[in-house]
Amino acid sequence: AVCEVRYDRPIDEVLDELEKGDLAAQLRAARELSDDFDRDPRAIAALTRFLQDPGRHWGLRQEAAGDLGKDEAVDSTSR
């Protein structure tokens, strides 16, 4: 049998992983910020910072852009 366990982490833990984790952890954290904390200004600021940093891995910047765009699309349809 396959089981899925869901652990809702606090935003500070996710932000820390985004800053200090390896690439896979950072990608996971970026997606988690978008999925679970899409209205939190700290999540938006962190994703924006990663998007604007040319020193970050292109895949991470792409993930941040997609996550920010997804959040904007949700905002515009809920108006």
PDB file of C-alpha atoms in Angstrom:
ATOM      1  CA  ALA A   1       0.000   0.000   0.000  1.00  0.00           C
ATOM      2  CA  VAL A   2       1.135   3.499  -0.767  1.00  0.00           C
ATOM      3  CA  CYS A   3       0.602   6.244   1.758  1.00  0.00           C
ATOM      4  CA  GLU A   4       1.109   9.977   1.474  1.00  0.00           C
ATOM      5  CA  VAL A   5       1.938  12.009   4.541  1.00  0.00           C
ATOM      6  CA  ARG A   6       1.340  15.753   4.443  1.00  0.00           C
ATOM      7  CA  TYR A   7       3.170  17.978   6.896  1.00  0.00           C
ATOM      8  CA  ASP A   8       2.276  21.666   6.833  1.00  0.00           C
ATOM      9  CA  ARG A   9       5.492  23.463   7.626  1.00  0.00           C
ATOM     10  CA  PRO A  10       5.655  26.995   9.004  1.00  0.00           C
ATOM     11  CA  ILE A  11       6.621  29.662   6.484  1.00  0.00           C
ATOM     12  CA  ASP A  12       9.891  30.460   8.285  1.00  0.00           C
ATOM     13  CA  GLU A  13      11.052  26.883   7.765  1.00  0.00           C
ATOM     14  CA  VAL A  14      10.174  27.008   4.055  1.00  0.00           C
ATOM     15  CA  LEU A  15      11.900  30.389   3.595  1.00  0.00           C
ATOM     16  CA  ASP A  16      15.010  29.018   5.311  1.00  0.00           C
ATOM     17  CA  GLU A  17      15.042  26.029   2.943  1.00  0.00           C
ATOM     18  CA  LEU A  18      14.653  28.359  -0.035  1.00  0.00           C
ATOM     19  CA  GLU A  19      17.722  30.317   1.080  1.00  0.00           C
ATOM     20  CA  LYS A  20      19.971  27.519   2.333  1.00  0.00           C
ATOM     21  CA  GLY A  21      18.846  24.255   0.746  1.00  0.00           C
ATOM     22  CA  ASP A  22      20.353  22.461  -2.217  1.00  0.00           C
ATOM     23  CA  LEU A  23      18.759  23.044  -5.624  1.00  0.00           C
ATOM     24  CA  ALA A  24      16.123  20.317  -5.230  1.00  0.00           C
ATOM     25  CA  ALA A  25      15.161  21.644  -1.786  1.00  0.00           C
ATOM     26  CA  GLN A  26      14.986  25.203  -3.123  1.00  0.00           C
ATOM     27  CA  LEU A  27      12.705  24.145  -5.975  1.00  0.00           C
ATOM     28  CA  ARG A  28      10.464  22.293  -3.533  1.00  0.00           C
ATOM     29  CA  ALA A  29      10.401  25.318  -1.203  1.00  0.00           C
ATOM     30  CA  ALA A  30       9.532  27.708  -4.055  1.00  0.00           C
ATOM     31  CA  ARG A  31       6.592  25.540  -5.044  1.00  0.00           C
ATOM     32  CA  GLU A  32       5.487  25.180  -1.428  1.00  0.00           C
ATOM     33  CA  LEU A  33       5.576  28.958  -0.944  1.00  0.00           C
ATOM     34  CA  SER A  34       3.357  29.380  -3.975  1.00  0.00           C
ATOM     35  CA  ASP A  35       0.945  26.612  -3.007  1.00  0.00           C
ATOM     36  CA  ASP A  36       0.653  27.200   0.730  1.00  0.00           C
ATOM     37  CA  PHE A  37       1.626  30.841   1.307  1.00  0.00           C
ATOM     38  CA  ASP A  38       0.587  32.574  -1.924  1.00  0.00           C
ATOM     39  CA  ARG A  39      -0.914  35.580  -0.120  1.00  0.00           C
ATOM     40  CA  ASP A  40       1.940  36.072   2.346  1.00  0.00           C
ATOM     41  CA  PRO A  41       4.104  39.097   1.462  1.00  0.00           C
ATOM     42  CA  ARG A  42       7.224  37.270   2.716  1.00  0.00           C
ATOM     43  CA  ALA A  43       6.663  34.467   0.199  1.00  0.00           C
ATOM     44  CA  ILE A  44       6.085  36.910  -2.656  1.00  0.00           C
ATOM     45  CA  ALA A  45       9.196  38.908  -1.695  1.00  0.00           C
ATOM     46  CA  ALA A  46      11.365  35.778  -1.514  1.00  0.00           C
ATOM     47  CA  LEU A  47      10.198  34.466  -4.894  1.00  0.00           C
ATOM     48  CA  THR A  48      10.667  37.913  -6.455  1.00  0.00           C
ATOM     49  CA  ARG A  49      14.204  38.117  -5.039  1.00  0.00           C
ATOM     50  CA  PHE A  50      15.081  34.742  -6.550  1.00  0.00           C
ATOM     51  CA  LEU A  51      13.560  35.696  -9.896  1.00  0.00           C
ATOM     52  CA  GLN A  52      15.628  38.889 -10.059  1.00  0.00           C
ATOM     53  CA  ASP A  53      18.945  37.297  -8.989  1.00  0.00           C
ATOM     54  CA  PRO A  54      20.980  36.394 -12.112  1.00  0.00           C
ATOM     55  CA  GLY A  55      23.312  34.316  -9.930  1.00  0.00           C
ATOM     56  CA  ARG A  56      20.569  31.806  -9.125  1.00  0.00           C
ATOM     57  CA  HIS A  57      20.148  28.625 -11.138  1.00  0.00           C
ATOM     58  CA  TRP A  58      17.990  29.225 -14.224  1.00  0.00           C
ATOM     59  CA  GLY A  59      15.614  26.437 -13.216  1.00  0.00           C
ATOM     60  CA  LEU A  60      15.010  28.027  -9.842  1.00  0.00           C
ATOM     61  CA  ARG A  61      14.382  31.403 -11.454  1.00  0.00           C
ATOM     62  CA  GLN A  62      11.976  29.751 -13.892  1.00  0.00           C
ATOM     63  CA  GLU A  63      10.134  28.080 -10.995  1.00  0.00           C
ATOM     64  CA  ALA A  64       9.886  31.409  -9.140  1.00  0.00           C
ATOM     65  CA  ALA A  65       8.536  33.136 -12.267  1.00  0.00           C
ATOM     66  CA  GLY A  66       5.941  30.416 -12.815  1.00  0.00           C
ATOM     67  CA  ASP A  67       4.895  30.470  -9.175  1.00  0.00           C
ATOM     68  CA  LEU A  68       4.551  34.260  -9.154  1.00  0.00           C
ATOM     69  CA  GLY A  69       2.631  34.143 -12.453  1.00  0.00           C
ATOM     70  CA  LYS A  70       0.309  31.448 -11.130  1.00  0.00           C
ATOM     71  CA  ASP A  71      -0.449  33.563  -8.071  1.00  0.00           C
ATOM     72  CA  GLU A  72      -1.163  36.605 -10.258  1.00  0.00           C
ATOM     73  CA  ALA A  73      -3.486  34.563 -12.466  1.00  0.00           C
ATOM     74  CA  VAL A  74      -5.442  33.408  -9.419  1.00  0.00           C
ATOM     75  CA  ASP A  75      -5.668  37.006  -8.167  1.00  0.00           C
ATOM     76  CA  SER A  76      -7.001  38.306 -11.477  1.00  0.00           C
ATOM     77  CA  THR A  77      -9.691  35.628 -11.767  1.00  0.00           C
ATOM     78  CA  SER A  78     -10.923  36.224  -8.230  1.00  0.00           C
ATOM     79  CA  ARG A  79     -11.617  39.931  -8.782  1.00  0.00           C
TER      80      ARG A  79
END
